[in-house]
Structure formats: C-alpha cells, structure tokens
Amino acid sequence: FSKNSEIDLYGAGWTKPVKYTGGHFSASIQKSYRGYVRDKLATLRNYKFCLCFENVVFGGLVSEKIIDCLFAGCLPIYFGAPDITDYIPSNVFIDLRNFKDYQELNIYLKNMNEKTYGQYLENINRFTRSKEGYNFTQEKFARDLIKTFKSYFQFS
C-alpha cells in the first residue's frame, strides 16, 4: 500500500531506522508517515478503513486496535487473534486472512460498493451499541476495576 501512497501511517517510533532490513523500508515509511496524533478516535473517524495488526498473533489476545476502530466507526482490516470471532463478530471487520495477498485485498477494497460498506457500518453500529459491545467500553472497564478494588480493599 505504501508504495502507491495509499496509506497514512501514524504513531510513535516510525521515524527510527528499521532494524534488520538495512533501512529497506524506511523510504516507504517516510512517504506514508503523517506523525503522532493526540486523539486516535478523532483521527480514525477521518478514514473508511484502518489496518489493525496485532503485535502478536495469539489466541484470545484482542487489543485496543480493533476496538478503537469500531467505536470510531472506521472499518478495521484485522490480522491477529485466530479466535477473534469468539470476541468480535465477523461482520464488523475485514479479516486479512481471507485474502491471498495485499494486492487481492486492495482490489477488494477499491471495488467495495457503498451498499457493502454501509452494511459493515450498520453492523459496527449495532455491535458497539449491543450488550456484547458494551464489554469493550471504557465504562465497563472502569466499573469492573472499581468493583475489583472494592472487593479487594473492602471499602464500605
């Protein structure tokens, strides 16, 4: 994607030299790098798609990457937990594993019609407003944390 300037790359650490490649990817990274953002959700809202690659492919490991996209209304292209659909419904993200390579994915994305894209967004909206989606909210996390602290420290 970055060879054709079709990707915007954000975050910390991307301006450092790439280890083990002799700087091979640094030109592509420099072409795509847009800097660090203070508000990830606000930035994601400006995009139709987001590449969401977990740092580790491990069952049960679902990070904020896909969750942030969903709550921002940005369609995630996901690669990570092999059991992701145990946590997140398959109709709210594009599974990179369903494509043989990036070129096939790119063709799929470029040819996606508005009806299909709109259906993904409807599914995302339905999920984020559901009981299952609530489990991934900051509110749920805070409530669980408070409950744990209260039980551990036995506050009255």
JSON list of C-alpha atoms in Angstrom, two decimals:
[
{"chain": "A", "resi": 1, "resn": "PHE", "atom": "CA", "xyz": [0.00, 0.00, 0.00]},
{"chain": "A", "resi": 2, "resn": "SER", "atom": "CA", "xyz": [2.72, 2.46, 0.92]},
{"chain": "A", "resi": 3, "resn": "LYS", "atom": "CA", "xyz": [4.43, 2.02, -2.46]},
{"chain": "A", "resi": 4, "resn": "ASN", "atom": "CA", "xyz": [1.47, 3.81, -4.02]},
{"chain": "A", "resi": 5, "resn": "SER", "atom": "CA", "xyz": [0.91, 6.38, -1.25]},
{"chain": "A", "resi": 6, "resn": "GLU", "atom": "CA", "xyz": [-2.40, 4.72, -0.40]},
{"chain": "A", "resi": 7, "resn": "ILE", "atom": "CA", "xyz": [-1.71, 4.53, 3.30]},
{"chain": "A", "resi": 8, "resn": "ASP", "atom": "CA", "xyz": [-1.33, 7.07, 6.06]},
{"chain": "A", "resi": 9, "resn": "LEU", "atom": "CA", "xyz": [0.83, 5.88, 8.92]},
{"chain": "A", "resi": 10, "resn": "TYR", "atom": "CA", "xyz": [0.54, 7.36, 12.41]},
{"chain": "A", "resi": 11, "resn": "GLY", "atom": "CA", "xyz": [2.21, 6.72, 15.73]},
{"chain": "A", "resi": 12, "resn": "ALA", "atom": "CA", "xyz": [5.42, 6.86, 17.66]},
{"chain": "A", "resi": 13, "resn": "GLY", "atom": "CA", "xyz": [8.67, 5.24, 16.67]},
{"chain": "A", "resi": 14, "resn": "TRP", "atom": "CA", "xyz": [8.19, 5.20, 12.90]},
{"chain": "A", "resi": 15, "resn": "THR", "atom": "CA", "xyz": [10.96, 7.72, 12.28]},
{"chain": "A", "resi": 16, "resn": "LYS", "atom": "CA", "xyz": [13.59, 5.43, 13.79]},
{"chain": "A", "resi": 17, "resn": "PRO", "atom": "CA", "xyz": [15.74, 3.28, 11.49]},
{"chain": "A", "resi": 18, "resn": "VAL", "atom": "CA", "xyz": [14.22, -0.10, 10.68]},
{"chain": "A", "resi": 19, "resn": "LYS", "atom": "CA", "xyz": [16.24, -2.91, 12.24]},
{"chain": "A", "resi": 20, "resn": "TYR", "atom": "CA", "xyz": [17.29, -5.98, 10.28]},
{"chain": "A", "resi": 21, "resn": "THR", "atom": "CA", "xyz": [16.46, -4.51, 6.87]},
{"chain": "A", "resi": 22, "resn": "GLY", "atom": "CA", "xyz": [19.30, -2.08, 6.36]},
{"chain": "A", "resi": 23, "resn": "GLY", "atom": "CA", "xyz": [16.73, 0.70, 6.15]},
{"chain": "A", "resi": 24, "resn": "HIS", "atom": "CA", "xyz": [14.99, -1.07, 3.25]},
{"chain": "A", "resi": 25, "resn": "PHE", "atom": "CA", "xyz": [11.51, 0.03, 4.32]},
{"chain": "A", "resi": 26, "resn": "SER", "atom": "CA", "xyz": [12.42, 3.49, 5.58]},
{"chain": "A", "resi": 27, "resn": "ALA", "atom": "CA", "xyz": [11.62, 5.23, 2.26]},
{"chain": "A", "resi": 28, "resn": "SER", "atom": "CA", "xyz": [8.11, 3.75, 2.22]},
{"chain": "A", "resi": 29, "resn": "ILE", "atom": "CA", "xyz": [7.61, 4.64, 5.85]},
{"chain": "A", "resi": 30, "resn": "GLN", "atom": "CA", "xyz": [8.78, 8.22, 5.28]},
{"chain": "A", "resi": 31, "resn": "LYS", "atom": "CA", "xyz": [6.40, 8.58, 2.34]},
{"chain": "A", "resi": 32, "resn": "SER", "atom": "CA", "xyz": [3.43, 7.35, 4.40]},
{"chain": "A", "resi": 33, "resn": "TYR", "atom": "CA", "xyz": [4.22, 8.76, 7.84]},
{"chain": "A", "resi": 34, "resn": "ARG", "atom": "CA", "xyz": [1.84, 11.51, 8.99]},
{"chain": "A", "resi": 35, "resn": "GLY", "atom": "CA", "xyz": [3.07, 11.96, 12.55]},
{"chain": "A", "resi": 36, "resn": "TYR", "atom": "CA", "xyz": [1.82, 11.35, 16.05]},
{"chain": "A", "resi": 37, "resn": "VAL", "atom": "CA", "xyz": [-1.80, 12.10, 16.97]},
{"chain": "A", "resi": 38, "resn": "ARG", "atom": "CA", "xyz": [-3.19, 13.11, 20.32]},
{"chain": "A", "resi": 39, "resn": "ASP", "atom": "CA", "xyz": [-6.71, 11.82, 19.67]},
{"chain": "A", "resi": 40, "resn": "LYS", "atom": "CA", "xyz": [-6.71, 8.42, 17.98]},
{"chain": "A", "resi": 41, "resn": "LEU", "atom": "CA", "xyz": [-10.50, 8.12, 17.73]},
{"chain": "A", "resi": 42, "resn": "ALA", "atom": "CA", "xyz": [-10.84, 11.56, 16.12]},
{"chain": "A", "resi": 43, "resn": "THR", "atom": "CA", "xyz": [-8.18, 10.61, 13.58]},
{"chain": "A", "resi": 44, "resn": "LEU", "atom": "CA", "xyz": [-9.79, 7.24, 12.84]},
{"chain": "A", "resi": 45, "resn": "ARG", "atom": "CA", "xyz": [-13.12, 8.96, 12.16]},
{"chain": "A", "resi": 46, "resn": "ASN", "atom": "CA", "xyz": [-11.50, 10.55, 9.09]},
{"chain": "A", "resi": 47, "resn": "TYR", "atom": "CA", "xyz": [-10.87, 7.18, 7.45]},
{"chain": "A", "resi": 48, "resn": "LYS", "atom": "CA", "xyz": [-13.03, 4.48, 5.88]},
{"chain": "A", "resi": 49, "resn": "PHE", "atom": "CA", "xyz": [-10.54, 1.70, 6.67]},
{"chain": "A", "resi": 50, "resn": "CYS", "atom": "CA", "xyz": [-7.76, 1.00, 9.14]},
{"chain": "A", "resi": 51, "resn": "LEU", "atom": "CA", "xyz": [-5.15, -1.73, 9.11]},
{"chain": "A", "resi": 52, "resn": "CYS", "atom": "CA", "xyz": [-5.30, -3.36, 12.54]},
{"chain": "A", "resi": 53, "resn": "PHE", "atom": "CA", "xyz": [-2.41, -5.72, 13.02]},
{"chain": "A", "resi": 54, "resn": "GLU", "atom": "CA", "xyz": [-1.86, -7.09, 16.49]},
{"chain": "A", "resi": 55, "resn": "ASN", "atom": "CA", "xyz": [1.71, -7.09, 17.76]},
{"chain": "A", "resi": 56, "resn": "VAL", "atom": "CA", "xyz": [1.41, -10.83, 18.40]},
{"chain": "A", "resi": 57, "resn": "VAL", "atom": "CA", "xyz": [-0.82, -13.46, 16.80]},
{"chain": "A", "resi": 58, "resn": "PHE", "atom": "CA", "xyz": [-2.09, -15.30, 19.85]},
{"chain": "A", "resi": 59, "resn": "GLY", "atom": "CA", "xyz": [-5.46, -16.77, 20.73]},
{"chain": "A", "resi": 60, "resn": "GLY", "atom": "CA", "xyz": [-7.53, -14.55, 22.99]},
{"chain": "A", "resi": 61, "resn": "LEU", "atom": "CA", "xyz": [-5.27, -11.54, 22.54]},
{"chain": "A", "resi": 62, "resn": "VAL", "atom": "CA", "xyz": [-7.52, -8.78, 21.26]},
{"chain": "A", "resi": 63, "resn": "SER", "atom": "CA", "xyz": [-6.06, -5.32, 21.82]},
{"chain": "A", "resi": 64, "resn": "GLU", "atom": "CA", "xyz": [-7.49, -1.84, 21.57]},
{"chain": "A", "resi": 65, "resn": "LYS", "atom": "CA", "xyz": [-6.56, -1.65, 17.88]},
{"chain": "A", "resi": 66, "resn": "ILE", "atom": "CA", "xyz": [-9.75, -3.21, 16.51]},
{"chain": "A", "resi": 67, "resn": "ILE", "atom": "CA", "xyz": [-11.91, -1.87, 19.34]},
{"chain": "A", "resi": 68, "resn": "ASP", "atom": "CA", "xyz": [-10.84, 1.75, 18.72]},
{"chain": "A", "resi": 69, "resn": "CYS", "atom": "CA", "xyz": [-11.71, 1.40, 15.03]},
{"chain": "A", "resi": 70, "resn": "LEU", "atom": "CA", "xyz": [-15.14, 0.02, 15.79]},
{"chain": "A", "resi": 71, "resn": "PHE", "atom": "CA", "xyz": [-16.01, 2.75, 18.27]},
{"chain": "A", "resi": 72, "resn": "ALA", "atom": "CA", "xyz": [-14.74, 5.40, 15.82]},
{"chain": "A", "resi": 73, "resn": "GLY", "atom": "CA", "xyz": [-16.88, 3.98, 13.00]},
{"chain": "A", "resi": 74, "resn": "CYS", "atom": "CA", "xyz": [-13.86, 3.02, 10.90]},
{"chain": "A", "resi": 75, "resn": "LEU", "atom": "CA", "xyz": [-13.89, -0.39, 9.20]},
{"chain": "A", "resi": 76, "resn": "PRO", "atom": "CA", "xyz": [-10.96, -2.47, 10.53]},
{"chain": "A", "resi": 77, "resn": "ILE", "atom": "CA", "xyz": [-8.86, -4.72, 8.35]},
{"chain": "A", "resi": 78, "resn": "TYR", "atom": "CA", "xyz": [-7.74, -7.17, 11.02]},
{"chain": "A", "resi": 79, "resn": "PHE", "atom": "CA", "xyz": [-4.86, -9.56, 11.47]},
{"chain": "A", "resi": 80, "resn": "GLY", "atom": "CA", "xyz": [-4.24, -11.04, 14.87]},
{"chain": "A", "resi": 81, "resn": "ALA", "atom": "CA", "xyz": [-6.03, -13.39, 17.22]},
{"chain": "A", "resi": 82, "resn": "PRO", "atom": "CA", "xyz": [-7.01, -16.55, 15.32]},
{"chain": "A", "resi": 83, "resn": "ASP", "atom": "CA", "xyz": [-10.11, -16.75, 17.53]},
{"chain": "A", "resi": 84, "resn": "ILE", "atom": "CA", "xyz": [-11.14, -13.11, 17.01]},
{"chain": "A", "resi": 85, "resn": "THR", "atom": "CA", "xyz": [-14.71, -14.12, 16.15]},
{"chain": "A", "resi": 86, "resn": "ASP", "atom": "CA", "xyz": [-15.11, -15.53, 19.66]},
{"chain": "A", "resi": 87, "resn": "TYR", "atom": "CA", "xyz": [-14.99, -11.87, 20.78]},
{"chain": "A", "resi": 88, "resn": "ILE", "atom": "CA", "xyz": [-15.90, -9.72, 17.79]},
{"chain": "A", "resi": 89, "resn": "PRO", "atom": "CA", "xyz": [-18.49, -10.68, 15.15]},
{"chain": "A", "resi": 90, "resn": "SER", "atom": "CA", "xyz": [-17.05, -11.38, 11.70]},
{"chain": "A", "resi": 91, "resn": "ASN", "atom": "CA", "xyz": [-19.44, -8.94, 10.01]},
{"chain": "A", "resi": 92, "resn": "VAL", "atom": "CA", "xyz": [-17.84, -5.85, 11.60]},
{"chain": "A", "resi": 93, "resn": "PHE", "atom": "CA", "xyz": [-14.32, -6.23, 10.22]},
{"chain": "A", "resi": 94, "resn": "ILE", "atom": "CA", "xyz": [-12.41, -7.45, 7.19]},
{"chain": "A", "resi": 95, "resn": "ASP", "atom": "CA", "xyz": [-10.26, -10.46, 8.02]},
{"chain": "A", "resi": 96, "resn": "LEU", "atom": "CA", "xyz": [-6.90, -10.18, 6.28]},
{"chain": "A", "resi": 97, "resn": "ARG", "atom": "CA", "xyz": [-6.57, -13.97, 6.41]},
{"chain": "A", "resi": 98, "resn": "ASN", "atom": "CA", "xyz": [-9.32, -14.21, 3.78]},
{"chain": "A", "resi": 99, "resn": "PHE", "atom": "CA", "xyz": [-7.02, -12.74, 1.13]},
{"chain": "A", "resi": 100, "resn": "LYS", "atom": "CA", "xyz": [-4.04, -14.42, -0.52]},
{"chain": "A", "resi": 101, "resn": "ASP", "atom": "CA", "xyz": [-2.01, -11.19, -0.57]},
{"chain": "A", "resi": 102, "resn": "TYR", "atom": "CA", "xyz": [-2.20, -7.41, -0.21]},
{"chain": "A", "resi": 103, "resn": "GLN", "atom": "CA", "xyz": [-2.97, -6.99, -3.91]},
{"chain": "A", "resi": 104, "resn": "GLU", "atom": "CA", "xyz": [-6.11, -9.10, -3.59]},
{"chain": "A", "resi": 105, "resn": "LEU", "atom": "CA", "xyz": [-7.15, -7.10, -0.51]},
{"chain": "A", "resi": 106, "resn": "ASN", "atom": "CA", "xyz": [-6.50, -3.83, -2.34]},
{"chain": "A", "resi": 107, "resn": "ILE", "atom": "CA", "xyz": [-8.71, -4.92, -5.25]},
{"chain": "A", "resi": 108, "resn": "TYR", "atom": "CA", "xyz": [-11.47, -5.88, -2.80]},
{"chain": "A", "resi": 109, "resn": "LEU", "atom": "CA", "xyz": [-11.28, -2.51, -1.03]},
{"chain": "A", "resi": 110, "resn": "LYS", "atom": "CA", "xyz": [-11.22, -0.47, -4.23]},
{"chain": "A", "resi": 111, "resn": "ASN", "atom": "CA", "xyz": [-14.20, -2.37, -5.65]},
{"chain": "A", "resi": 112, "resn": "MET", "atom": "CA", "xyz": [-16.30, -2.29, -2.49]},
{"chain": "A", "resi": 113, "resn": "ASN", "atom": "CA", "xyz": [-19.57, -0.53, -3.26]},
{"chain": "A", "resi": 114, "resn": "GLU", "atom": "CA", "xyz": [-21.29, 1.90, -0.91]},
{"chain": "A", "resi": 115, "resn": "LYS", "atom": "CA", "xyz": [-24.02, -0.62, -0.08]},
{"chain": "A", "resi": 116, "resn": "THR", "atom": "CA", "xyz": [-21.50, -3.18, 1.19]},
{"chain": "A", "resi": 117, "resn": "TYR", "atom": "CA", "xyz": [-19.54, -0.52, 3.08]},
{"chain": "A", "resi": 118, "resn": "GLY", "atom": "CA", "xyz": [-22.76, 0.83, 4.57]},
{"chain": "A", "resi": 119, "resn": "GLN", "atom": "CA", "xyz": [-23.72, -2.67, 5.73]},
{"chain": "A", "resi": 120, "resn": "TYR", "atom": "CA", "xyz": [-20.39, -3.00, 7.53]},
{"chain": "A", "resi": 121, "resn": "LEU", "atom": "CA", "xyz": [-21.03, 0.35, 9.25]},
{"chain": "A", "resi": 122, "resn": "GLU", "atom": "CA", "xyz": [-24.54, -0.73, 10.26]},
{"chain": "A", "resi": 123, "resn": "ASN", "atom": "CA", "xyz": [-23.11, -3.95, 11.71]},
{"chain": "A", "resi": 124, "resn": "ILE", "atom": "CA", "xyz": [-20.43, -1.97, 13.57]},
{"chain": "A", "resi": 125, "resn": "ASN", "atom": "CA", "xyz": [-23.04, 0.40, 14.97]},
{"chain": "A", "resi": 126, "resn": "ARG", "atom": "CA", "xyz": [-25.26, -2.48, 16.07]},
{"chain": "A", "resi": 127, "resn": "PHE", "atom": "CA", "xyz": [-22.31, -4.23, 17.75]},
{"chain": "A", "resi": 128, "resn": "THR", "atom": "CA", "xyz": [-20.96, -1.16, 19.56]},
{"chain": "A", "resi": 129, "resn": "ARG", "atom": "CA", "xyz": [-24.43, -0.48, 20.98]},
{"chain": "A", "resi": 130, "resn": "SER", "atom": "CA", "xyz": [-25.03, -4.10, 22.00]},
{"chain": "A", "resi": 131, "resn": "LYS", "atom": "CA", "xyz": [-24.50, -5.90, 25.29]},
{"chain": "A", "resi": 132, "resn": "GLU", "atom": "CA", "xyz": [-21.50, -7.68, 23.73]},
{"chain": "A", "resi": 133, "resn": "GLY", "atom": "CA", "xyz": [-20.02, -4.39, 22.54]},
{"chain": "A", "resi": 134, "resn": "TYR", "atom": "CA", "xyz": [-20.51, -2.84, 25.98]},
{"chain": "A", "resi": 135, "resn": "ASN", "atom": "CA", "xyz": [-17.93, -5.33, 27.30]},
{"chain": "A", "resi": 136, "resn": "PHE", "atom": "CA", "xyz": [-15.27, -3.40, 25.36]},
{"chain": "A", "resi": 137, "resn": "THR", "atom": "CA", "xyz": [-16.16, 0.09, 26.59]},
{"chain": "A", "resi": 138, "resn": "GLN", "atom": "CA", "xyz": [-14.20, 2.29, 28.95]},
{"chain": "A", "resi": 139, "resn": "GLU", "atom": "CA", "xyz": [-17.28, 2.44, 31.18]},
{"chain": "A", "resi": 140, "resn": "LYS", "atom": "CA", "xyz": [-17.33, -1.36, 31.58]},
{"chain": "A", "resi": 141, "resn": "PHE", "atom": "CA", "xyz": [-13.59, -1.41, 32.27]},
{"chain": "A", "resi": 142, "resn": "ALA", "atom": "CA", "xyz": [-13.93, 1.33, 34.90]},
{"chain": "A", "resi": 143, "resn": "ARG", "atom": "CA", "xyz": [-16.88, -0.42, 36.60]},
{"chain": "A", "resi": 144, "resn": "ASP", "atom": "CA", "xyz": [-15.00, -3.73, 36.70]},
{"chain": "A", "resi": 145, "resn": "LEU", "atom": "CA", "xyz": [-11.89, -2.03, 38.06]},
{"chain": "A", "resi": 146, "resn": "ILE", "atom": "CA", "xyz": [-13.85, -0.25, 40.81]},
{"chain": "A", "resi": 147, "resn": "LYS", "atom": "CA", "xyz": [-15.64, -3.50, 41.68]},
{"chain": "A", "resi": 148, "resn": "THR", "atom": "CA", "xyz": [-12.31, -5.30, 41.95]},
{"chain": "A", "resi": 149, "resn": "PHE", "atom": "CA", "xyz": [-10.79, -2.58, 44.12]},
{"chain": "A", "resi": 150, "resn": "LYS", "atom": "CA", "xyz": [-13.82, -2.51, 46.39]},
{"chain": "A", "resi": 151, "resn": "SER", "atom": "CA", "xyz": [-13.78, -6.26, 46.87]},
{"chain": "A", "resi": 152, "resn": "TYR", "atom": "CA", "xyz": [-10.03, -6.39, 47.43]},
{"chain": "A", "resi": 153, "resn": "PHE", "atom": "CA", "xyz": [-9.83, -3.46, 49.81]},
{"chain": "A", "resi": 154, "resn": "GLN", "atom": "CA", "xyz": [-13.32, -3.99, 51.24]},
{"chain": "A", "resi": 155, "resn": "PHE", "atom": "CA", "xyz": [-14.44, -0.39, 51.07]},
{"chain": "A", "resi": 156, "resn": "SER", "atom": "CA", "xyz": [-17.70, 0.37, 52.80]}
]
